[in-house]
Amino acid sequence: MTLLFDPQLPIVAATTEGRGFPVRRLFCIGRNYAAHAREMGKDPGREPPFFFTKWAETVVPSGATIAYPAETQNFHYEAELVVAVGKAGSSIQPAEARDHVYGYATGLDMTRRDLQLEARDKGRPWDTGKNVEQSAPLGLIHPASEVGHLRRGRIALTVNGEVKQDADLAELIWDVPETVAYVSRFYQLEPGDLIYTGTPAGVGPVKEGDTIVVSIAGLSDCSIVIGPAARD
Ligand code: MN
């Protein structure tokens, strides 16, 4: 059958191996650092984790200039450790979860904070707040065979060189094996899936011209520039 229009090309993330990582789906864990949960006005008790999703096409590579999105007055950065899934599985046990991880990267969960909070407080879906075009910048994916499995290490974010977020991966409420296991209870994880593991405290707004850099010990930085508005 001929197609009415050209299909979307796969979104391919770069790895330090030189081979592309075709991106399938994004799962994003919410409120996974206690200090961030508190700054969002929530009690960081050890409730079950929760997550939302983004389209694969929200991924943009480190180095990109991303448009300031429409329909927000409060576009925020969130520095995150990203887990790249390399092996399919469902109902994965935490003890086996690392076997399903291809590697790790730095990333950003860019957020229309005004729309996210309005949706949250009205009990509506978070899509317009979170599933935003170009909202999932991603650094180089380092295979676990190269960097090991990340349990601790500094995670930091700067805006125009000024430190805004500064924490340690050891502060994750739900660690990588637990989050992989949790998501796999609801969805069959597949190679190409990415899990954004949540952001530390210190989230805040960006404006046109800002340079945002995420650093995680042992990984390549993820850096973006905020460009002009997407539409007028
Ligand atoms: Mn996030």
mmCIF file with all atom_site columns, C-alpha atoms and ligand atoms in Angstrom:
data_model
loop_
_atom_site.group_PDB
_atom_site.id
_atom_site.type_symbol
_atom_site.label_atom_id
_atom_site.label_alt_id
_atom_site.label_comp_id
_atom_site.label_asym_id
_atom_site.label_entity_id
_atom_site.label_seq_id
_atom_site.pdbx_PDB_ins_code
_atom_site.Cartn_x
_atom_site.Cartn_y
_atom_site.Cartn_z
_atom_site.occupancy
_atom_site.B_iso_or_equiv
_atom_site.pdbx_formal_charge
_atom_site.auth_seq_id
_atom_site.auth_comp_id
_atom_site.auth_asym_id
_atom_site.auth_atom_id
_atom_site.pdbx_PDB_model_num
ATOM   1   C  CA . MET A 1 1   ? 0.000  0.000  0.000  1.00 0.00 ? 1   MET A CA 1
ATOM   2   C  CA . THR A 1 2   ? 1.317  3.442  -0.807 1.00 0.00 ? 2   THR A CA 1
ATOM   3   C  CA . LEU A 1 3   ? 1.421  5.968  2.007  1.00 0.00 ? 3   LEU A CA 1
ATOM   4   C  CA . LEU A 1 4   ? -0.460 9.250  2.057  1.00 0.00 ? 4   LEU A CA 1
ATOM   5   C  CA . PHE A 1 5   ? 2.590  11.042 3.423  1.00 0.00 ? 5   PHE A CA 1
ATOM   6   C  CA . ASP A 1 6   ? 6.131  10.206 4.471  1.00 0.00 ? 6   ASP A CA 1
ATOM   7   C  CA . PRO A 1 7   ? 6.341  8.375  7.800  1.00 0.00 ? 7   PRO A CA 1
ATOM   8   C  CA . GLN A 1 8   ? 8.261  9.995  10.615 1.00 0.00 ? 8   GLN A CA 1
ATOM   9   C  CA . LEU A 1 9   ? 11.878 8.887  10.627 1.00 0.00 ? 9   LEU A CA 1
ATOM   10  C  CA . PRO A 1 10  ? 13.058 7.132  13.782 1.00 0.00 ? 10  PRO A CA 1
ATOM   11  C  CA . ILE A 1 11  ? 14.477 9.325  16.521 1.00 0.00 ? 11  ILE A CA 1
ATOM   12  C  CA . VAL A 1 12  ? 18.047 8.155  17.015 1.00 0.00 ? 12  VAL A CA 1
ATOM   13  C  CA . ALA A 1 13  ? 20.090 9.076  20.095 1.00 0.00 ? 13  ALA A CA 1
ATOM   14  C  CA . ALA A 1 14  ? 23.880 9.047  20.007 1.00 0.00 ? 14  ALA A CA 1
ATOM   15  C  CA . THR A 1 15  ? 25.952 6.649  22.081 1.00 0.00 ? 15  THR A CA 1
ATOM   16  C  CA . THR A 1 16  ? 29.627 6.656  22.965 1.00 0.00 ? 16  THR A CA 1
ATOM   17  C  CA . GLU A 1 17  ? 29.900 3.390  21.002 1.00 0.00 ? 17  GLU A CA 1
ATOM   18  C  CA . GLY A 1 18  ? 29.260 5.287  17.795 1.00 0.00 ? 18  GLY A CA 1
ATOM   19  C  CA . ARG A 1 19  ? 26.128 3.289  17.079 1.00 0.00 ? 19  ARG A CA 1
ATOM   20  C  CA . GLY A 1 20  ? 22.717 4.969  17.184 1.00 0.00 ? 20  GLY A CA 1
ATOM   21  C  CA . PHE A 1 21  ? 20.109 4.167  19.819 1.00 0.00 ? 21  PHE A CA 1
ATOM   22  C  CA . PRO A 1 22  ? 16.632 4.239  18.210 1.00 0.00 ? 22  PRO A CA 1
ATOM   23  C  CA . VAL A 1 23  ? 14.305 5.848  20.727 1.00 0.00 ? 23  VAL A CA 1
ATOM   24  C  CA . ARG A 1 24  ? 10.984 4.128  21.334 1.00 0.00 ? 24  ARG A CA 1
ATOM   25  C  CA . ARG A 1 25  ? 9.147  5.678  24.321 1.00 0.00 ? 25  ARG A CA 1
ATOM   26  C  CA . LEU A 1 26  ? 9.901  7.934  27.283 1.00 0.00 ? 26  LEU A CA 1
ATOM   27  C  CA . PHE A 1 27  ? 8.801  7.216  30.846 1.00 0.00 ? 27  PHE A CA 1
ATOM   28  C  CA . CYS A 1 28  ? 9.429  10.033 33.318 1.00 0.00 ? 28  CYS A CA 1
ATOM   29  C  CA . ILE A 1 29  ? 9.426  9.464  37.073 1.00 0.00 ? 29  ILE A CA 1
ATOM   30  C  CA . GLY A 1 30  ? 7.910  12.242 39.189 1.00 0.00 ? 30  GLY A CA 1
ATOM   31  C  CA . ARG A 1 31  ? 9.065  13.584 42.582 1.00 0.00 ? 31  ARG A CA 1
ATOM   32  C  CA . ASN A 1 32  ? 11.966 11.160 43.043 1.00 0.00 ? 32  ASN A CA 1
ATOM   33  C  CA . TYR A 1 33  ? 14.164 13.397 45.225 1.00 0.00 ? 33  TYR A CA 1
ATOM   34  C  CA . ALA A 1 34  ? 12.755 14.393 48.629 1.00 0.00 ? 34  ALA A CA 1
ATOM   35  C  CA . ALA A 1 35  ? 13.909 18.024 48.479 1.00 0.00 ? 35  ALA A CA 1
ATOM   36  C  CA . HIS A 1 36  ? 12.273 18.452 45.058 1.00 0.00 ? 36  HIS A CA 1
ATOM   37  C  CA . ALA A 1 37  ? 9.014  16.875 46.268 1.00 0.00 ? 37  ALA A CA 1
ATOM   38  C  CA . ARG A 1 38  ? 8.996  19.410 49.098 1.00 0.00 ? 38  ARG A CA 1
ATOM   39  C  CA . GLU A 1 39  ? 9.651  22.355 46.770 1.00 0.00 ? 39  GLU A CA 1
ATOM   40  C  CA . MET A 1 40  ? 6.633  21.195 44.725 1.00 0.00 ? 40  MET A CA 1
ATOM   41  C  CA . GLY A 1 41  ? 4.537  21.342 47.889 1.00 0.00 ? 41  GLY A CA 1
ATOM   42  C  CA . LYS A 1 42  ? 4.332  17.570 48.404 1.00 0.00 ? 42  LYS A CA 1
ATOM   43  C  CA . ASP A 1 43  ? 5.308  15.252 51.256 1.00 0.00 ? 43  ASP A CA 1
ATOM   44  C  CA . PRO A 1 44  ? 8.171  13.042 50.071 1.00 0.00 ? 44  PRO A CA 1
ATOM   45  C  CA . GLY A 1 45  ? 7.002  10.033 52.022 1.00 0.00 ? 45  GLY A CA 1
ATOM   46  C  CA . ARG A 1 46  ? 7.862  6.731  50.431 1.00 0.00 ? 46  ARG A CA 1
ATOM   47  C  CA . GLU A 1 47  ? 4.688  6.427  48.405 1.00 0.00 ? 47  GLU A CA 1
ATOM   48  C  CA . PRO A 1 48  ? 4.799  4.201  45.329 1.00 0.00 ? 48  PRO A CA 1
ATOM   49  C  CA . PRO A 1 49  ? 6.609  5.927  42.460 1.00 0.00 ? 49  PRO A CA 1
ATOM   50  C  CA . PHE A 1 50  ? 4.598  7.434  39.628 1.00 0.00 ? 50  PHE A CA 1
ATOM   51  C  CA . PHE A 1 51  ? 5.423  8.346  36.076 1.00 0.00 ? 51  PHE A CA 1
ATOM   52  C  CA . PHE A 1 52  ? 4.134  10.076 32.966 1.00 0.00 ? 52  PHE A CA 1
ATOM   53  C  CA . THR A 1 53  ? 5.149  9.628  29.345 1.00 0.00 ? 53  THR A CA 1
ATOM   54  C  CA . LYS A 1 54  ? 6.514  11.717 26.501 1.00 0.00 ? 54  LYS A CA 1
ATOM   55  C  CA . TRP A 1 55  ? 6.671  10.992 22.802 1.00 0.00 ? 55  TRP A CA 1
ATOM   56  C  CA . ALA A 1 56  ? 9.984  9.820  21.352 1.00 0.00 ? 56  ALA A CA 1
ATOM   57  C  CA . GLU A 1 57  ? 9.994  12.896 19.118 1.00 0.00 ? 57  GLU A CA 1
ATOM   58  C  CA . THR A 1 58  ? 10.450 15.160 22.178 1.00 0.00 ? 58  THR A CA 1
ATOM   59  C  CA . VAL A 1 59  ? 14.069 13.969 22.313 1.00 0.00 ? 59  VAL A CA 1
ATOM   60  C  CA . VAL A 1 60  ? 16.649 16.430 20.998 1.00 0.00 ? 60  VAL A CA 1
ATOM   61  C  CA . PRO A 1 61  ? 20.419 15.973 21.159 1.00 0.00 ? 61  PRO A CA 1
ATOM   62  C  CA . SER A 1 62  ? 22.763 17.837 23.447 1.00 0.00 ? 62  SER A CA 1
ATOM   63  C  CA . GLY A 1 63  ? 23.920 20.989 21.699 1.00 0.00 ? 63  GLY A CA 1
ATOM   64  C  CA . ALA A 1 64  ? 20.478 21.827 20.348 1.00 0.00 ? 64  ALA A CA 1
ATOM   65  C  CA . THR A 1 65  ? 18.777 25.195 20.507 1.00 0.00 ? 65  THR A CA 1
ATOM   66  C  CA . ILE A 1 66  ? 15.174 24.561 21.540 1.00 0.00 ? 66  ILE A CA 1
ATOM   67  C  CA . ALA A 1 67  ? 12.297 26.929 20.947 1.00 0.00 ? 67  ALA A CA 1
ATOM   68  C  CA . TYR A 1 68  ? 10.586 28.540 23.929 1.00 0.00 ? 68  TYR A CA 1
ATOM   69  C  CA . PRO A 1 69  ? 7.228  26.734 23.650 1.00 0.00 ? 69  PRO A CA 1
ATOM   70  C  CA . ALA A 1 70  ? 3.853  28.325 23.045 1.00 0.00 ? 70  ALA A CA 1
ATOM   71  C  CA . GLU A 1 71  ? 1.196  28.659 25.753 1.00 0.00 ? 71  GLU A CA 1
ATOM   72  C  CA . THR A 1 72  ? 3.494  29.025 28.765 1.00 0.00 ? 72  THR A CA 1
ATOM   73  C  CA . GLN A 1 73  ? 4.875  31.857 30.859 1.00 0.00 ? 73  GLN A CA 1
ATOM   74  C  CA . ASN A 1 74  ? 6.926  29.541 33.073 1.00 0.00 ? 74  ASN A CA 1
ATOM   75  C  CA . PHE A 1 75  ? 9.085  27.068 31.140 1.00 0.00 ? 75  PHE A CA 1
ATOM   76  C  CA . HIS A 1 76  ? 11.324 25.138 33.583 1.00 0.00 ? 76  HIS A CA 1
ATOM   77  C  CA . TYR A 1 77  ? 14.480 23.031 33.478 1.00 0.00 ? 77  TYR A CA 1
ATOM   78  C  CA . GLU A 1 78  ? 14.732 19.685 35.321 1.00 0.00 ? 78  GLU A CA 1
ATOM   79  C  CA . ALA A 1 79  ? 18.112 17.914 35.291 1.00 0.00 ? 79  ALA A CA 1
ATOM   80  C  CA . GLU A 1 80  ? 17.750 14.131 35.219 1.00 0.00 ? 80  GLU A CA 1
ATOM   81  C  CA . LEU A 1 81  ? 19.660 10.874 34.969 1.00 0.00 ? 81  LEU A CA 1
ATOM   82  C  CA . VAL A 1 82  ? 18.304 8.944  31.976 1.00 0.00 ? 82  VAL A CA 1
ATOM   83  C  CA . VAL A 1 83  ? 18.260 5.147  31.781 1.00 0.00 ? 83  VAL A CA 1
ATOM   84  C  CA . ALA A 1 84  ? 18.385 3.602  28.305 1.00 0.00 ? 84  ALA A CA 1
ATOM   85  C  CA . VAL A 1 85  ? 16.656 0.222  28.094 1.00 0.00 ? 85  VAL A CA 1
ATOM   86  C  CA . GLY A 1 86  ? 18.463 -2.368 25.992 1.00 0.00 ? 86  GLY A CA 1
ATOM   87  C  CA . LYS A 1 87  ? 16.520 -5.563 26.652 1.00 0.00 ? 87  LYS A CA 1
ATOM   88  C  CA . ALA A 1 88  ? 12.785 -6.250 26.686 1.00 0.00 ? 88  ALA A CA 1
ATOM   89  C  CA . GLY A 1 89  ? 10.958 -7.364 29.784 1.00 0.00 ? 89  GLY A CA 1
ATOM   90  C  CA . SER A 1 90  ? 7.823  -7.086 31.872 1.00 0.00 ? 90  SER A CA 1
ATOM   91  C  CA . SER A 1 91  ? 7.301  -7.654 35.587 1.00 0.00 ? 91  SER A CA 1
ATOM   92  C  CA . ILE A 1 92  ? 11.051 -7.328 36.007 1.00 0.00 ? 92  ILE A CA 1
ATOM   93  C  CA . GLN A 1 93  ? 12.342 -7.912 39.521 1.00 0.00 ? 93  GLN A CA 1
ATOM   94  C  CA . PRO A 1 94  ? 14.643 -5.200 40.928 1.00 0.00 ? 94  PRO A CA 1
ATOM   95  C  CA . ALA A 1 95  ? 17.440 -7.742 41.321 1.00 0.00 ? 95  ALA A CA 1
ATOM   96  C  CA . GLU A 1 96  ? 17.316 -8.414 37.554 1.00 0.00 ? 96  GLU A CA 1
ATOM   97  C  CA . ALA A 1 97  ? 16.595 -4.857 36.409 1.00 0.00 ? 97  ALA A CA 1
ATOM   98  C  CA . ARG A 1 98  ? 20.191 -3.915 35.634 1.00 0.00 ? 98  ARG A CA 1
ATOM   99  C  CA . ASP A 1 99  ? 20.285 -6.676 32.996 1.00 0.00 ? 99  ASP A CA 1
ATOM   100 C  CA . HIS A 1 100 ? 17.716 -4.638 31.029 1.00 0.00 ? 100 HIS A CA 1
ATOM   101 C  CA . VAL A 1 101 ? 19.753 -1.413 31.101 1.00 0.00 ? 101 VAL A CA 1
ATOM   102 C  CA . TYR A 1 102 ? 21.867 -0.642 28.053 1.00 0.00 ? 102 TYR A CA 1
ATOM   103 C  CA . GLY A 1 103 ? 23.322 2.533  29.483 1.00 0.00 ? 103 GLY A CA 1
ATOM   104 C  CA . TYR A 1 104 ? 22.971 5.972  31.026 1.00 0.00 ? 104 TYR A CA 1
ATOM   105 C  CA . ALA A 1 105 ? 22.859 9.598  29.900 1.00 0.00 ? 105 ALA A CA 1
ATOM   106 C  CA . THR A 1 106 ? 22.301 13.085 31.195 1.00 0.00 ? 106 THR A CA 1
ATOM   107 C  CA . GLY A 1 107 ? 19.004 14.649 30.211 1.00 0.00 ? 107 GLY A CA 1
ATOM   108 C  CA . LEU A 1 108 ? 16.428 17.346 30.789 1.00 0.00 ? 108 LEU A CA 1
ATOM   109 C  CA . ASP A 1 109 ? 12.697 17.072 31.437 1.00 0.00 ? 109 ASP A CA 1
ATOM   110 C  CA . MET A 1 110 ? 11.694 20.551 30.235 1.00 0.00 ? 110 MET A CA 1
ATOM   111 C  CA . THR A 1 111 ? 8.306  21.494 31.631 1.00 0.00 ? 111 THR A CA 1
ATOM   112 C  CA . ARG A 1 112 ? 5.563  24.073 31.132 1.00 0.00 ? 112 ARG A CA 1
ATOM   113 C  CA . ARG A 1 113 ? 5.336  24.466 34.923 1.00 0.00 ? 113 ARG A CA 1
ATOM   114 C  CA . ASP A 1 114 ? 2.262  26.696 34.849 1.00 0.00 ? 114 ASP A CA 1
ATOM   115 C  CA . LEU A 1 115 ? 0.284  24.152 32.820 1.00 0.00 ? 115 LEU A CA 1
ATOM   116 C  CA . GLN A 1 116 ? 1.610  21.168 34.776 1.00 0.00 ? 116 GLN A CA 1
ATOM   117 C  CA . LEU A 1 117 ? 0.585  22.646 38.142 1.00 0.00 ? 117 LEU A CA 1
ATOM   118 C  CA . GLU A 1 118 ? -2.822 23.732 36.840 1.00 0.00 ? 118 GLU A CA 1
ATOM   119 C  CA . ALA A 1 119 ? -3.437 20.215 35.518 1.00 0.00 ? 119 ALA A CA 1
ATOM   120 C  CA . ARG A 1 120 ? -2.152 18.627 38.723 1.00 0.00 ? 120 ARG A CA 1
ATOM   121 C  CA . ASP A 1 121 ? -4.342 20.770 40.935 1.00 0.00 ? 121 ASP A CA 1
ATOM   122 C  CA . LYS A 1 122 ? -7.445 20.219 38.769 1.00 0.00 ? 122 LYS A CA 1
ATOM   123 C  CA . GLY A 1 123 ? -6.862 16.465 38.512 1.00 0.00 ? 123 GLY A CA 1
ATOM   124 C  CA . ARG A 1 124 ? -6.316 16.675 34.750 1.00 0.00 ? 124 ARG A CA 1
ATOM   125 C  CA . PRO A 1 125 ? -3.692 14.929 32.574 1.00 0.00 ? 125 PRO A CA 1
ATOM   126 C  CA . TRP A 1 126 ? -0.184 16.430 32.497 1.00 0.00 ? 126 TRP A CA 1
ATOM   127 C  CA . ASP A 1 127 ? 0.315  16.173 28.729 1.00 0.00 ? 127 ASP A CA 1
ATOM   128 C  CA . THR A 1 128 ? 0.388  19.861 27.843 1.00 0.00 ? 128 THR A CA 1
ATOM   129 C  CA . GLY A 1 129 ? 2.704  20.564 30.798 1.00 0.00 ? 129 GLY A CA 1
ATOM   130 C  CA . LYS A 1 130 ? 5.130  17.743 30.177 1.00 0.00 ? 130 LYS A CA 1
ATOM   131 C  CA . ASN A 1 131 ? 4.807  16.205 26.706 1.00 0.00 ? 131 ASN A CA 1
ATOM   132 C  CA . VAL A 1 132 ? 6.155  19.326 25.031 1.00 0.00 ? 132 VAL A CA 1
ATOM   133 C  CA . GLU A 1 133 ? 7.941  19.464 21.677 1.00 0.00 ? 133 GLU A CA 1
ATOM   134 C  CA . GLN A 1 134 ? 11.763 19.426 22.144 1.00 0.00 ? 134 GLN A CA 1
ATOM   135 C  CA . SER A 1 135 ? 11.294 18.942 25.891 1.00 0.00 ? 135 SER A CA 1
ATOM   136 C  CA . ALA A 1 136 ? 13.557 15.926 26.389 1.00 0.00 ? 136 ALA A CA 1
ATOM   137 C  CA . PRO A 1 137 ? 17.150 16.956 25.589 1.00 0.00 ? 137 PRO A CA 1
ATOM   138 C  CA . LEU A 1 138 ? 19.510 13.992 25.874 1.00 0.00 ? 138 LEU A CA 1
ATOM   139 C  CA . GLY A 1 139 ? 23.280 13.697 26.163 1.00 0.00 ? 139 GLY A CA 1
ATOM   140 C  CA . LEU A 1 140 ? 25.397 10.886 24.770 1.00 0.00 ? 140 LEU A CA 1
ATOM   141 C  CA . ILE A 1 141 ? 24.316 7.468  26.039 1.00 0.00 ? 141 ILE A CA 1
ATOM   142 C  CA . HIS A 1 142 ? 27.189 5.669  27.770 1.00 0.00 ? 142 HIS A CA 1
ATOM   143 C  CA . PRO A 1 143 ? 26.829 1.870  27.840 1.00 0.00 ? 143 PRO A CA 1
ATOM   144 C  CA . ALA A 1 144 ? 26.862 0.334  31.301 1.00 0.00 ? 144 ALA A CA 1
ATOM   145 C  CA . SER A 1 145 ? 29.693 -1.854 30.019 1.00 0.00 ? 145 SER A CA 1
ATOM   146 C  CA . GLU A 1 146 ? 31.745 1.353  29.924 1.00 0.00 ? 146 GLU A CA 1
ATOM   147 C  CA . VAL A 1 147 ? 30.593 3.306  32.995 1.00 0.00 ? 147 VAL A CA 1
ATOM   148 C  CA . GLY A 1 148 ? 29.046 0.615  35.188 1.00 0.00 ? 148 GLY A CA 1
ATOM   149 C  CA . HIS A 1 149 ? 25.660 1.024  36.848 1.00 0.00 ? 149 HIS A CA 1
ATOM   150 C  CA . LEU A 1 150 ? 25.218 4.432  38.413 1.00 0.00 ? 150 LEU A CA 1
ATOM   151 C  CA . ARG A 1 151 ? 24.235 4.417  42.079 1.00 0.00 ? 151 ARG A CA 1
ATOM   152 C  CA . ARG A 1 152 ? 25.801 7.651  43.313 1.00 0.00 ? 152 ARG A CA 1
ATOM   153 C  CA . GLY A 1 153 ? 27.631 10.653 41.979 1.00 0.00 ? 153 GLY A CA 1
ATOM   154 C  CA . ARG A 1 154 ? 27.023 14.357 41.567 1.00 0.00 ? 154 ARG A CA 1
ATOM   155 C  CA . ILE A 1 155 ? 24.137 15.574 39.413 1.00 0.00 ? 155 ILE A CA 1
ATOM   156 C  CA . ALA A 1 156 ? 24.196 19.309 38.766 1.00 0.00 ? 156 ALA A CA 1
ATOM   157 C  CA . LEU A 1 157 ? 22.692 21.915 36.462 1.00 0.00 ? 157 LEU A CA 1
ATOM   158 C  CA . THR A 1 158 ? 23.849 25.395 35.567 1.00 0.00 ? 158 THR A CA 1
ATOM   159 C  CA . VAL A 1 159 ? 22.043 28.259 33.849 1.00 0.00 ? 159 VAL A CA 1
ATOM   160 C  CA . ASN A 1 160 ? 24.520 30.598 32.164 1.00 0.00 ? 160 ASN A CA 1
ATOM   161 C  CA . GLY A 1 161 ? 27.243 29.139 34.378 1.00 0.00 ? 161 GLY A CA 1
ATOM   162 C  CA . GLU A 1 162 ? 25.398 29.610 37.666 1.00 0.00 ? 162 GLU A CA 1
ATOM   163 C  CA . VAL A 1 163 ? 24.697 26.420 39.662 1.00 0.00 ? 163 VAL A CA 1
ATOM   164 C  CA . LYS A 1 164 ? 20.953 25.917 40.142 1.00 0.00 ? 164 LYS A CA 1
ATOM   165 C  CA . GLN A 1 165 ? 20.658 22.206 40.941 1.00 0.00 ? 165 GLN A CA 1
ATOM   166 C  CA . ASP A 1 166 ? 23.306 20.260 42.880 1.00 0.00 ? 166 ASP A CA 1
ATOM   167 C  CA . ALA A 1 167 ? 22.592 16.831 44.370 1.00 0.00 ? 167 ALA A CA 1
ATOM   168 C  CA . ASP A 1 168 ? 23.749 13.221 44.373 1.00 0.00 ? 168 ASP A CA 1
ATOM   169 C  CA . LEU A 1 169 ? 22.211 10.237 42.596 1.00 0.00 ? 169 LEU A CA 1
ATOM   170 C  CA . ALA A 1 170 ? 22.311 8.444  45.957 1.00 0.00 ? 170 ALA A CA 1
ATOM   171 C  CA . GLU A 1 171 ? 19.421 10.732 46.999 1.00 0.00 ? 171 GLU A CA 1
ATOM   172 C  CA . LEU A 1 172 ? 17.010 9.119  44.522 1.00 0.00 ? 172 LEU A CA 1
ATOM   173 C  CA . ILE A 1 173 ? 13.990 7.902  46.517 1.00 0.00 ? 173 ILE A CA 1
ATOM   174 C  CA . TRP A 1 174 ? 13.449 5.075  44.011 1.00 0.00 ? 174 TRP A CA 1
ATOM   175 C  CA . ASP A 1 175 ? 16.756 3.943  42.541 1.00 0.00 ? 175 ASP A CA 1
ATOM   176 C  CA . VAL A 1 176 ? 17.311 2.742  38.979 1.00 0.00 ? 176 VAL A CA 1
ATOM   177 C  CA . PRO A 1 177 ? 16.502 -0.961 39.539 1.00 0.00 ? 177 PRO A CA 1
ATOM   178 C  CA . GLU A 1 178 ? 13.339 -0.042 41.440 1.00 0.00 ? 178 GLU A CA 1
ATOM   179 C  CA . THR A 1 179 ? 12.127 2.379  38.763 1.00 0.00 ? 179 THR A CA 1
ATOM   180 C  CA . VAL A 1 180 ? 12.844 -0.067 35.926 1.00 0.00 ? 180 VAL A CA 1
ATOM   181 C  CA . ALA A 1 181 ? 10.966 -2.773 37.837 1.00 0.00 ? 181 ALA A CA 1
ATOM   182 C  CA . TYR A 1 182 ? 8.055  -0.436 38.584 1.00 0.00 ? 182 TYR A CA 1
ATOM   183 C  CA . VAL A 1 183 ? 7.517  0.777  35.014 1.00 0.00 ? 183 VAL A CA 1
ATOM   184 C  CA . SER A 1 184 ? 7.756  -2.830 33.769 1.00 0.00 ? 184 SER A CA 1
ATOM   185 C  CA . ARG A 1 185 ? 4.767  -3.779 35.903 1.00 0.00 ? 185 ARG A CA 1
ATOM   186 C  CA . PHE A 1 186 ? 2.562  -1.584 33.694 1.00 0.00 ? 186 PHE A CA 1
ATOM   187 C  CA . TYR A 1 187 ? 4.292  -1.748 30.307 1.00 0.00 ? 187 TYR A CA 1
ATOM   188 C  CA . GLN A 1 188 ? 6.434  -4.313 28.566 1.00 0.00 ? 188 GLN A CA 1
ATOM   189 C  CA . LEU A 1 189 ? 9.731  -2.466 28.365 1.00 0.00 ? 189 LEU A CA 1
ATOM   190 C  CA . GLU A 1 190 ? 11.413 -2.647 24.983 1.00 0.00 ? 190 GLU A CA 1
ATOM   191 C  CA . PRO A 1 191 ? 14.870 -1.790 23.700 1.00 0.00 ? 191 PRO A CA 1
ATOM   192 C  CA . GLY A 1 192 ? 14.852 1.907  22.864 1.00 0.00 ? 192 GLY A CA 1
ATOM   193 C  CA . ASP A 1 193 ? 12.738 2.944  25.833 1.00 0.00 ? 193 ASP A CA 1
ATOM   194 C  CA . LEU A 1 194 ? 14.169 5.728  27.992 1.00 0.00 ? 194 LEU A CA 1
ATOM   195 C  CA . ILE A 1 195 ? 13.412 6.305  31.664 1.00 0.00 ? 195 ILE A CA 1
ATOM   196 C  CA . TYR A 1 196 ? 13.937 9.859  32.947 1.00 0.00 ? 196 TYR A CA 1
ATOM   197 C  CA . THR A 1 197 ? 14.479 9.223  36.649 1.00 0.00 ? 197 THR A CA 1
ATOM   198 C  CA . GLY A 1 198 ? 13.355 12.534 38.176 1.00 0.00 ? 198 GLY A CA 1
ATOM   199 C  CA . THR A 1 199 ? 14.942 15.820 39.139 1.00 0.00 ? 199 THR A CA 1
ATOM   200 C  CA . PRO A 1 200 ? 16.579 17.141 42.311 1.00 0.00 ? 200 PRO A CA 1
ATOM   201 C  CA . ALA A 1 201 ? 15.555 20.365 44.042 1.00 0.00 ? 201 ALA A CA 1
ATOM   202 C  CA . GLY A 1 202 ? 16.264 23.736 42.496 1.00 0.00 ? 202 GLY A CA 1
ATOM   203 C  CA . VAL A 1 203 ? 14.035 23.695 39.413 1.00 0.00 ? 203 VAL A CA 1
ATOM   204 C  CA . GLY A 1 204 ? 13.363 27.068 37.875 1.00 0.00 ? 204 GLY A CA 1
ATOM   205 C  CA . PRO A 1 205 ? 12.457 29.085 34.794 1.00 0.00 ? 205 PRO A CA 1
ATOM   206 C  CA . VAL A 1 206 ? 14.433 29.701 31.628 1.00 0.00 ? 206 VAL A CA 1
ATOM   207 C  CA . LYS A 1 207 ? 14.329 32.576 29.143 1.00 0.00 ? 207 LYS A CA 1
ATOM   208 C  CA . GLU A 1 208 ? 15.434 33.102 25.580 1.00 0.00 ? 208 GLU A CA 1
ATOM   209 C  CA . GLY A 1 209 ? 19.211 33.096 25.280 1.00 0.00 ? 209 GLY A CA 1
ATOM   210 C  CA . ASP A 1 210 ? 19.879 30.962 28.371 1.00 0.00 ? 210 ASP A CA 1
ATOM   211 C  CA . THR A 1 211 ? 22.423 28.142 28.188 1.00 0.00 ? 211 THR A CA 1
ATOM   212 C  CA . ILE A 1 212 ? 21.499 25.126 30.336 1.00 0.00 ? 212 ILE A CA 1
ATOM   213 C  CA . VAL A 1 213 ? 24.102 22.464 31.168 1.00 0.00 ? 213 VAL A CA 1
ATOM   214 C  CA . VAL A 1 214 ? 23.419 19.195 33.008 1.00 0.00 ? 214 VAL A CA 1
ATOM   215 C  CA . SER A 1 215 ? 26.396 17.306 34.448 1.00 0.00 ? 215 SER A CA 1
ATOM   216 C  CA . ILE A 1 216 ? 26.443 13.853 36.030 1.00 0.00 ? 216 ILE A CA 1
ATOM   217 C  CA . ALA A 1 217 ? 29.655 12.333 37.337 1.00 0.00 ? 217 ALA A CA 1
ATOM   218 C  CA . GLY A 1 218 ? 31.045 9.895  34.787 1.00 0.00 ? 218 GLY A CA 1
ATOM   219 C  CA . LEU A 1 219 ? 28.749 10.923 31.907 1.00 0.00 ? 219 LEU A CA 1
ATOM   220 C  CA . SER A 1 220 ? 28.910 13.465 29.089 1.00 0.00 ? 220 SER A CA 1
ATOM   221 C  CA . ASP A 1 221 ? 27.168 16.777 29.727 1.00 0.00 ? 221 ASP A CA 1
ATOM   222 C  CA . CYS A 1 222 ? 23.844 17.662 28.154 1.00 0.00 ? 222 CYS A CA 1
ATOM   223 C  CA . SER A 1 223 ? 23.773 21.290 27.037 1.00 0.00 ? 223 SER A CA 1
ATOM   224 C  CA . ILE A 1 224 ? 21.038 23.304 25.363 1.00 0.00 ? 224 ILE A CA 1
ATOM   225 C  CA . VAL A 1 225 ? 20.290 26.907 24.456 1.00 0.00 ? 225 VAL A CA 1
ATOM   226 C  CA . ILE A 1 226 ? 16.801 28.418 24.735 1.00 0.00 ? 226 ILE A CA 1
ATOM   227 C  CA . GLY A 1 227 ? 15.870 29.967 21.418 1.00 0.00 ? 227 GLY A CA 1
ATOM   228 C  CA . PRO A 1 228 ? 13.069 32.323 20.391 1.00 0.00 ? 228 PRO A CA 1
ATOM   229 C  CA . ALA A 1 229 ? 9.419  31.440 20.804 1.00 0.00 ? 229 ALA A CA 1
ATOM   230 C  CA . ALA A 1 230 ? 8.150  28.507 18.749 1.00 0.00 ? 230 ALA A CA 1
ATOM   231 C  CA . ARG A 1 231 ? 5.276  30.557 17.297 1.00 0.00 ? 231 ARG A CA 1
ATOM   232 C  CA . ASP A 1 232 ? 4.015  34.100 17.530 1.00 0.00 ? 232 ASP A CA 1
HETATM 233 MN MN . MN  B 2 .   ? 11.049 15.405 35.733 1.00 0.00 ? 1   MN  B MN 1
#
